[in-house]
């Protein structure tokens, strides 16, 4: 009976993997909450588990005591709540829960949650699922602005209810080639201050088809995603009217050349389209989609991107990213508003200090510059967004940003510390994806836009994060963000995040 149940879970459970990252050699380690971190399924240590058979806490009193002791005291995983393995297939399950306590000035709220995760594998096929739901302790302006509120919510007078699910079904052809169906998020390009190409920082998860194929030193990545169109009106928190919203999709293909482990260069296209069914033209990965879009009547929003990653030594990484939209060759070196582009340049030094008591894992610096009007479009369903949240650079556009981040580990990795600081100069005009340039610009062919258009705001941000990795089943994170705009005093936000898994 137990074997049949476990096999049923293997077949029917939703799936999940780490957030998809394309041509991403480095990423920011800062997360204010454990709930904002990428989900990372834990690999089994087969030395601690029966090679074949099942493991379950209620098998015997001894098994129950060992499982309880593992949950309460073990630093590394030795047992799972649910585990079954038989030759070529394996199933693992956990229940999870925790809370976040957030405080800013005199306002605060607690978010408590619970959920489960399942991981299944059959030869080259893996199935994973991760789900949680919870609620806040208050319903006020502060809790409504929570980083967790980025999609559907249900509210009562004093409570906000939120739930999330990730998942994937993945087939691995070999070490570097796979095909999958996922509900997750995507990030493209190395960065520490946010991706300018496609960001996973602020948005809710979405479903997509994805495959990556390796051809010698070349690689092809393809994505087709189902997004949620932005709303034209809002009836209050949790009541975003989406009934009349058109369908919205993201199609993306990326080609990379990897002649050695030290060098990677990539370029690709992404198109946001909607108000029609899935377009078969964008299921063809080879060719220029911009040409297809012209033949389709220019109904979508096509952006072209590229970048490189270069490691002159095993400890040094130099990277750059760029994205372009609406470029006109005849106006390329003018201030025409349609010259919408962004570029990013960064350097990271890894493994600076290594010891059992103190390690400096890496330090990185980054420069980002974004022209006005990037990520905008004239149609609601073609903006670079998902469900009223940006998929472009998380801080908006019409800006220049400097970022530095350092990561440390203490006492044999029992404690991790991340320090992230950034300085932004941002113009007040044309700095958000949700603007419609048809209504905002009188003369589309001749209007201009300068760097930092409008009144310039100076924003200084200092982020600190401490992770306590003392026990496998219990994780504690403390974060403190300080944000100062112009001559105002620092706004402070403290988040205490606790997560448990059994």
mmCIF file with all atom_site columns, C-alpha atoms in Angstrom, residues 153-299:
data_model
loop_
_atom_site.group_PDB
_atom_site.id
_atom_site.type_symbol
_atom_site.label_atom_id
_atom_site.label_alt_id
_atom_site.label_comp_id
_atom_site.label_asym_id
_atom_site.label_entity_id
_atom_site.label_seq_id
_atom_site.pdbx_PDB_ins_code
_atom_site.Cartn_x
_atom_site.Cartn_y
_atom_site.Cartn_z
_atom_site.occupancy
_atom_site.B_iso_or_equiv
_atom_site.pdbx_formal_charge
_atom_site.auth_seq_id
_atom_site.auth_comp_id
_atom_site.auth_asym_id
_atom_site.auth_atom_id
_atom_site.pdbx_PDB_model_num
ATOM 1   C CA . UNK A 1 153 ? -4.332  37.609 -2.646  1.00 0.00 ? 153 UNK A CA 1
ATOM 2   C CA . UNK A 1 154 ? -7.465  37.245 -0.583  1.00 0.00 ? 154 UNK A CA 1
ATOM 3   C CA . UNK A 1 155 ? -8.123  39.714 2.180   1.00 0.00 ? 155 UNK A CA 1
ATOM 4   C CA . UNK A 1 156 ? -10.244 40.139 5.237   1.00 0.00 ? 156 UNK A CA 1
ATOM 5   C CA . UNK A 1 157 ? -10.467 43.170 7.497   1.00 0.00 ? 157 UNK A CA 1
ATOM 6   C CA . UNK A 1 158 ? -7.401  42.195 9.504   1.00 0.00 ? 158 UNK A CA 1
ATOM 7   C CA . UNK A 1 159 ? -5.675  39.495 7.404   1.00 0.00 ? 159 UNK A CA 1
ATOM 8   C CA . UNK A 1 160 ? -4.150  39.012 3.952   1.00 0.00 ? 160 UNK A CA 1
ATOM 9   C CA . UNK A 1 161 ? -3.992  35.455 2.585   1.00 0.00 ? 161 UNK A CA 1
ATOM 10  C CA . UNK A 1 162 ? -1.279  34.481 0.090   1.00 0.00 ? 162 UNK A CA 1
ATOM 11  C CA . UNK A 1 163 ? -0.284  31.192 -1.530  1.00 0.00 ? 163 UNK A CA 1
ATOM 12  C CA . UNK A 1 164 ? 2.438   30.216 -4.005  1.00 0.00 ? 164 UNK A CA 1
ATOM 13  C CA . UNK A 1 165 ? 3.402   27.187 -6.066  1.00 0.00 ? 165 UNK A CA 1
ATOM 14  C CA . UNK A 1 166 ? 6.469   26.277 -8.110  1.00 0.00 ? 166 UNK A CA 1
ATOM 15  C CA . UNK A 1 167 ? 6.987   23.154 -10.161 1.00 0.00 ? 167 UNK A CA 1
ATOM 16  C CA . UNK A 1 168 ? 8.675   21.448 -13.096 1.00 0.00 ? 168 UNK A CA 1
ATOM 17  C CA . UNK A 1 169 ? 8.788   18.302 -15.200 1.00 0.00 ? 169 UNK A CA 1
ATOM 18  C CA . UNK A 1 170 ? 12.284  17.977 -16.653 1.00 0.00 ? 170 UNK A CA 1
ATOM 19  C CA . UNK A 1 171 ? 13.910  15.442 -18.944 1.00 0.00 ? 171 UNK A CA 1
ATOM 20  C CA . UNK A 1 172 ? 17.713  15.547 -19.106 1.00 0.00 ? 172 UNK A CA 1
ATOM 21  C CA . UNK A 1 173 ? 19.162  14.375 -22.423 1.00 0.00 ? 173 UNK A CA 1
ATOM 22  C CA . UNK A 1 174 ? 22.696  14.756 -21.077 1.00 0.00 ? 174 UNK A CA 1
ATOM 23  C CA . UNK A 1 175 ? 24.604  16.955 -18.639 1.00 0.00 ? 175 UNK A CA 1
ATOM 24  C CA . UNK A 1 176 ? 23.973  20.194 -20.559 1.00 0.00 ? 176 UNK A CA 1
ATOM 25  C CA . UNK A 1 177 ? 20.767  19.530 -22.539 1.00 0.00 ? 177 UNK A CA 1
ATOM 26  C CA . UNK A 1 178 ? 17.236  19.227 -21.197 1.00 0.00 ? 178 UNK A CA 1
ATOM 27  C CA . UNK A 1 179 ? 13.572  20.002 -21.849 1.00 0.00 ? 179 UNK A CA 1
ATOM 28  C CA . UNK A 1 180 ? 11.081  21.027 -19.185 1.00 0.00 ? 180 UNK A CA 1
ATOM 29  C CA . UNK A 1 181 ? 7.684   22.435 -18.369 1.00 0.00 ? 181 UNK A CA 1
ATOM 30  C CA . UNK A 1 182 ? 7.884   24.729 -15.349 1.00 0.00 ? 182 UNK A CA 1
ATOM 31  C CA . UNK A 1 183 ? 6.137   27.149 -13.092 1.00 0.00 ? 183 UNK A CA 1
ATOM 32  C CA . UNK A 1 184 ? 8.947   29.359 -11.881 1.00 0.00 ? 184 UNK A CA 1
ATOM 33  C CA . UNK A 1 185 ? 10.762  32.566 -12.804 1.00 0.00 ? 185 UNK A CA 1
ATOM 34  C CA . UNK A 1 186 ? 13.575  33.374 -15.239 1.00 0.00 ? 186 UNK A CA 1
ATOM 35  C CA . UNK A 1 187 ? 16.682  35.530 -14.948 1.00 0.00 ? 187 UNK A CA 1
ATOM 36  C CA . UNK A 1 188 ? 19.052  36.229 -17.840 1.00 0.00 ? 188 UNK A CA 1
ATOM 37  C CA . UNK A 1 189 ? 22.651  37.421 -17.578 1.00 0.00 ? 189 UNK A CA 1
ATOM 38  C CA . UNK A 1 190 ? 25.177  37.736 -14.764 1.00 0.00 ? 190 UNK A CA 1
ATOM 39  C CA . UNK A 1 191 ? 24.411  40.550 -12.330 1.00 0.00 ? 191 UNK A CA 1
ATOM 40  C CA . UNK A 1 192 ? 24.472  41.643 -8.691  1.00 0.00 ? 192 UNK A CA 1
ATOM 41  C CA . UNK A 1 193 ? 22.208  44.689 -8.928  1.00 0.00 ? 193 UNK A CA 1
ATOM 42  C CA . UNK A 1 194 ? 19.392  43.178 -11.019 1.00 0.00 ? 194 UNK A CA 1
ATOM 43  C CA . UNK A 1 195 ? 19.092  41.863 -14.567 1.00 0.00 ? 195 UNK A CA 1
ATOM 44  C CA . UNK A 1 196 ? 18.478  44.399 -17.333 1.00 0.00 ? 196 UNK A CA 1
ATOM 45  C CA . UNK A 1 197 ? 17.399  41.625 -19.740 1.00 0.00 ? 197 UNK A CA 1
ATOM 46  C CA . UNK A 1 198 ? 14.840  39.590 -17.795 1.00 0.00 ? 198 UNK A CA 1
ATOM 47  C CA . UNK A 1 199 ? 14.512  39.851 -14.017 1.00 0.00 ? 199 UNK A CA 1
ATOM 48  C CA . UNK A 1 200 ? 13.048  37.432 -11.478 1.00 0.00 ? 200 UNK A CA 1
ATOM 49  C CA . UNK A 1 201 ? 13.196  39.788 -8.501  1.00 0.00 ? 201 UNK A CA 1
ATOM 50  C CA . UNK A 1 202 ? 9.738   41.328 -8.062  1.00 0.00 ? 202 UNK A CA 1
ATOM 51  C CA . UNK A 1 203 ? 7.326   39.217 -10.073 1.00 0.00 ? 203 UNK A CA 1
ATOM 52  C CA . UNK A 1 204 ? 5.156   36.221 -9.288  1.00 0.00 ? 204 UNK A CA 1
ATOM 53  C CA . UNK A 1 205 ? 5.961   32.795 -10.756 1.00 0.00 ? 205 UNK A CA 1
ATOM 54  C CA . UNK A 1 206 ? 4.609   31.937 -14.200 1.00 0.00 ? 206 UNK A CA 1
ATOM 55  C CA . UNK A 1 207 ? 4.384   28.829 -16.367 1.00 0.00 ? 207 UNK A CA 1
ATOM 56  C CA . UNK A 1 208 ? 6.642   28.199 -19.339 1.00 0.00 ? 208 UNK A CA 1
ATOM 57  C CA . UNK A 1 209 ? 8.052   25.630 -21.732 1.00 0.00 ? 209 UNK A CA 1
ATOM 58  C CA . UNK A 1 210 ? 11.841  25.615 -21.759 1.00 0.00 ? 210 UNK A CA 1
ATOM 59  C CA . UNK A 1 211 ? 14.587  23.627 -23.398 1.00 0.00 ? 211 UNK A CA 1
ATOM 60  C CA . UNK A 1 212 ? 18.353  23.961 -23.644 1.00 0.00 ? 212 UNK A CA 1
ATOM 61  C CA . UNK A 1 213 ? 20.338  22.098 -26.301 1.00 0.00 ? 213 UNK A CA 1
ATOM 62  C CA . UNK A 1 214 ? 24.120  21.875 -26.574 1.00 0.00 ? 214 UNK A CA 1
ATOM 63  C CA . UNK A 1 215 ? 25.862  21.581 -29.943 1.00 0.00 ? 215 UNK A CA 1
ATOM 64  C CA . UNK A 1 216 ? 29.576  21.333 -29.254 1.00 0.00 ? 216 UNK A CA 1
ATOM 65  C CA . UNK A 1 217 ? 30.676  24.810 -28.151 1.00 0.00 ? 217 UNK A CA 1
ATOM 66  C CA . UNK A 1 218 ? 27.263  26.288 -28.952 1.00 0.00 ? 218 UNK A CA 1
ATOM 67  C CA . UNK A 1 219 ? 24.099  26.338 -26.895 1.00 0.00 ? 219 UNK A CA 1
ATOM 68  C CA . UNK A 1 220 ? 20.463  27.120 -27.717 1.00 0.00 ? 220 UNK A CA 1
ATOM 69  C CA . UNK A 1 221 ? 18.016  28.167 -24.989 1.00 0.00 ? 221 UNK A CA 1
ATOM 70  C CA . UNK A 1 222 ? 14.314  28.527 -25.734 1.00 0.00 ? 222 UNK A CA 1
ATOM 71  C CA . UNK A 1 223 ? 11.437  29.751 -23.550 1.00 0.00 ? 223 UNK A CA 1
ATOM 72  C CA . UNK A 1 224 ? 7.743   30.247 -24.203 1.00 0.00 ? 224 UNK A CA 1
ATOM 73  C CA . UNK A 1 225 ? 5.828   31.548 -21.190 1.00 0.00 ? 225 UNK A CA 1
ATOM 74  C CA . UNK A 1 226 ? 2.207   32.277 -20.297 1.00 0.00 ? 226 UNK A CA 1
ATOM 75  C CA . UNK A 1 227 ? 2.023   35.601 -18.464 1.00 0.00 ? 227 UNK A CA 1
ATOM 76  C CA . UNK A 1 228 ? -0.813  37.525 -16.834 1.00 0.00 ? 228 UNK A CA 1
ATOM 77  C CA . UNK A 1 229 ? -1.730  40.809 -18.493 1.00 0.00 ? 229 UNK A CA 1
ATOM 78  C CA . UNK A 1 230 ? -1.556  43.961 -16.391 1.00 0.00 ? 230 UNK A CA 1
ATOM 79  C CA . UNK A 1 231 ? -4.882  45.232 -15.104 1.00 0.00 ? 231 UNK A CA 1
ATOM 80  C CA . UNK A 1 232 ? -6.521  48.390 -16.412 1.00 0.00 ? 232 UNK A CA 1
ATOM 81  C CA . UNK A 1 233 ? -8.291  49.025 -13.152 1.00 0.00 ? 233 UNK A CA 1
ATOM 82  C CA . UNK A 1 234 ? -8.161  47.891 -9.533  1.00 0.00 ? 234 UNK A CA 1
ATOM 83  C CA . UNK A 1 235 ? -11.035 47.445 -7.105  1.00 0.00 ? 235 UNK A CA 1
ATOM 84  C CA . UNK A 1 236 ? -8.812  47.133 -4.046  1.00 0.00 ? 236 UNK A CA 1
ATOM 85  C CA . UNK A 1 237 ? -6.126  44.777 -2.784  1.00 0.00 ? 237 UNK A CA 1
ATOM 86  C CA . UNK A 1 238 ? -6.748  41.228 -3.947  1.00 0.00 ? 238 UNK A CA 1
ATOM 87  C CA . UNK A 1 239 ? -9.534  42.297 -6.310  1.00 0.00 ? 239 UNK A CA 1
ATOM 88  C CA . UNK A 1 240 ? -7.566  43.130 -9.444  1.00 0.00 ? 240 UNK A CA 1
ATOM 89  C CA . UNK A 1 241 ? -10.071 42.849 -12.256 1.00 0.00 ? 241 UNK A CA 1
ATOM 90  C CA . UNK A 1 242 ? -8.547  40.451 -14.781 1.00 0.00 ? 242 UNK A CA 1
ATOM 91  C CA . UNK A 1 243 ? -11.764 39.105 -16.296 1.00 0.00 ? 243 UNK A CA 1
ATOM 92  C CA . UNK A 1 244 ? -11.476 41.232 -19.424 1.00 0.00 ? 244 UNK A CA 1
ATOM 93  C CA . UNK A 1 245 ? -7.679  41.123 -19.714 1.00 0.00 ? 245 UNK A CA 1
ATOM 94  C CA . UNK A 1 246 ? -6.323  39.634 -22.971 1.00 0.00 ? 246 UNK A CA 1
ATOM 95  C CA . UNK A 1 247 ? -3.938  36.675 -23.059 1.00 0.00 ? 247 UNK A CA 1
ATOM 96  C CA . UNK A 1 248 ? -0.250  37.532 -22.798 1.00 0.00 ? 248 UNK A CA 1
ATOM 97  C CA . UNK A 1 249 ? 2.879   35.563 -23.698 1.00 0.00 ? 249 UNK A CA 1
ATOM 98  C CA . UNK A 1 250 ? 6.659   35.821 -23.619 1.00 0.00 ? 250 UNK A CA 1
ATOM 99  C CA . UNK A 1 251 ? 8.788   34.037 -26.216 1.00 0.00 ? 251 UNK A CA 1
ATOM 100 C CA . UNK A 1 252 ? 12.584  34.070 -25.945 1.00 0.00 ? 252 UNK A CA 1
ATOM 101 C CA . UNK A 1 253 ? 15.491  32.370 -27.662 1.00 0.00 ? 253 UNK A CA 1
ATOM 102 C CA . UNK A 1 254 ? 19.157  32.775 -26.842 1.00 0.00 ? 254 UNK A CA 1
ATOM 103 C CA . UNK A 1 255 ? 22.279  31.520 -28.615 1.00 0.00 ? 255 UNK A CA 1
ATOM 104 C CA . UNK A 1 256 ? 25.601  31.252 -26.794 1.00 0.00 ? 256 UNK A CA 1
ATOM 105 C CA . UNK A 1 257 ? 29.145  30.375 -27.805 1.00 0.00 ? 257 UNK A CA 1
ATOM 106 C CA . UNK A 1 258 ? 31.347  28.750 -25.186 1.00 0.00 ? 258 UNK A CA 1
ATOM 107 C CA . UNK A 1 259 ? 34.760  28.080 -26.760 1.00 0.00 ? 259 UNK A CA 1
ATOM 108 C CA . UNK A 1 260 ? 36.282  27.451 -23.323 1.00 0.00 ? 260 UNK A CA 1
ATOM 109 C CA . UNK A 1 261 ? 35.408  27.474 -19.636 1.00 0.00 ? 261 UNK A CA 1
ATOM 110 C CA . UNK A 1 262 ? 36.780  31.028 -19.489 1.00 0.00 ? 262 UNK A CA 1
ATOM 111 C CA . UNK A 1 263 ? 34.615  32.676 -22.118 1.00 0.00 ? 263 UNK A CA 1
ATOM 112 C CA . UNK A 1 264 ? 30.903  32.853 -22.929 1.00 0.00 ? 264 UNK A CA 1
ATOM 113 C CA . UNK A 1 265 ? 29.147  35.200 -25.321 1.00 0.00 ? 265 UNK A CA 1
ATOM 114 C CA . UNK A 1 266 ? 25.415  35.187 -26.012 1.00 0.00 ? 266 UNK A CA 1
ATOM 115 C CA . UNK A 1 267 ? 22.716  37.071 -27.862 1.00 0.00 ? 267 UNK A CA 1
ATOM 116 C CA . UNK A 1 268 ? 18.997  36.590 -28.298 1.00 0.00 ? 268 UNK A CA 1
ATOM 117 C CA . UNK A 1 269 ? 15.530  38.041 -28.668 1.00 0.00 ? 269 UNK A CA 1
ATOM 118 C CA . UNK A 1 270 ? 12.499  38.233 -26.452 1.00 0.00 ? 270 UNK A CA 1
ATOM 119 C CA . UNK A 1 271 ? 9.026   39.148 -27.627 1.00 0.00 ? 271 UNK A CA 1
ATOM 120 C CA . UNK A 1 272 ? 6.013   40.077 -25.531 1.00 0.00 ? 272 UNK A CA 1
ATOM 121 C CA . UNK A 1 273 ? 2.750   39.538 -27.400 1.00 0.00 ? 273 UNK A CA 1
ATOM 122 C CA . UNK A 1 274 ? -0.886  38.786 -26.684 1.00 0.00 ? 274 UNK A CA 1
ATOM 123 C CA . UNK A 1 275 ? -4.533  39.421 -27.463 1.00 0.00 ? 275 UNK A CA 1
ATOM 124 C CA . UNK A 1 276 ? -4.400  36.288 -29.617 1.00 0.00 ? 276 UNK A CA 1
ATOM 125 C CA . UNK A 1 277 ? -3.624  32.598 -29.336 1.00 0.00 ? 277 UNK A CA 1
ATOM 126 C CA . UNK A 1 278 ? -0.102  31.185 -29.065 1.00 0.00 ? 278 UNK A CA 1
ATOM 127 C CA . UNK A 1 279 ? 1.757   32.206 -32.221 1.00 0.00 ? 279 UNK A CA 1
ATOM 128 C CA . UNK A 1 280 ? 3.387   29.192 -33.862 1.00 0.00 ? 280 UNK A CA 1
ATOM 129 C CA . UNK A 1 281 ? 5.971   31.486 -35.488 1.00 0.00 ? 281 UNK A CA 1
ATOM 130 C CA . UNK A 1 282 ? 7.586   31.952 -32.093 1.00 0.00 ? 282 UNK A CA 1
ATOM 131 C CA . UNK A 1 283 ? 8.009   28.216 -31.551 1.00 0.00 ? 283 UNK A CA 1
ATOM 132 C CA . UNK A 1 284 ? 10.692  28.190 -34.291 1.00 0.00 ? 284 UNK A CA 1
ATOM 133 C CA . UNK A 1 285 ? 13.960  28.858 -32.433 1.00 0.00 ? 285 UNK A CA 1
ATOM 134 C CA . UNK A 1 286 ? 16.277  29.545 -35.395 1.00 0.00 ? 286 UNK A CA 1
ATOM 135 C CA . UNK A 1 287 ? 15.998  32.844 -37.217 1.00 0.00 ? 287 UNK A CA 1
ATOM 136 C CA . UNK A 1 288 ? 15.292  36.488 -36.390 1.00 0.00 ? 288 UNK A CA 1
ATOM 137 C CA . UNK A 1 289 ? 11.890  36.961 -34.805 1.00 0.00 ? 289 UNK A CA 1
ATOM 138 C CA . UNK A 1 290 ? 12.003  40.704 -35.469 1.00 0.00 ? 290 UNK A CA 1
ATOM 139 C CA . UNK A 1 291 ? 11.559  39.892 -39.154 1.00 0.00 ? 291 UNK A CA 1
ATOM 140 C CA . UNK A 1 292 ? 8.622   37.638 -38.307 1.00 0.00 ? 292 UNK A CA 1
ATOM 141 C CA . UNK A 1 293 ? 7.111   40.390 -36.173 1.00 0.00 ? 293 UNK A CA 1
ATOM 142 C CA . UNK A 1 294 ? 7.296   42.854 -39.062 1.00 0.00 ? 294 UNK A CA 1
ATOM 143 C CA . UNK A 1 295 ? 5.515   40.303 -41.266 1.00 0.00 ? 295 UNK A CA 1
ATOM 144 C CA . UNK A 1 296 ? 2.912   39.837 -38.515 1.00 0.00 ? 296 UNK A CA 1
ATOM 145 C CA . UNK A 1 297 ? 2.003   43.525 -38.540 1.00 0.00 ? 297 UNK A CA 1
ATOM 146 C CA . UNK A 1 298 ? 4.200   44.728 -35.635 1.00 0.00 ? 298 UNK A CA 1
ATOM 147 C CA . UNK A 1 299 ? 1.706   43.616 -32.991 1.00 0.00 ? 299 UNK A CA 1
#
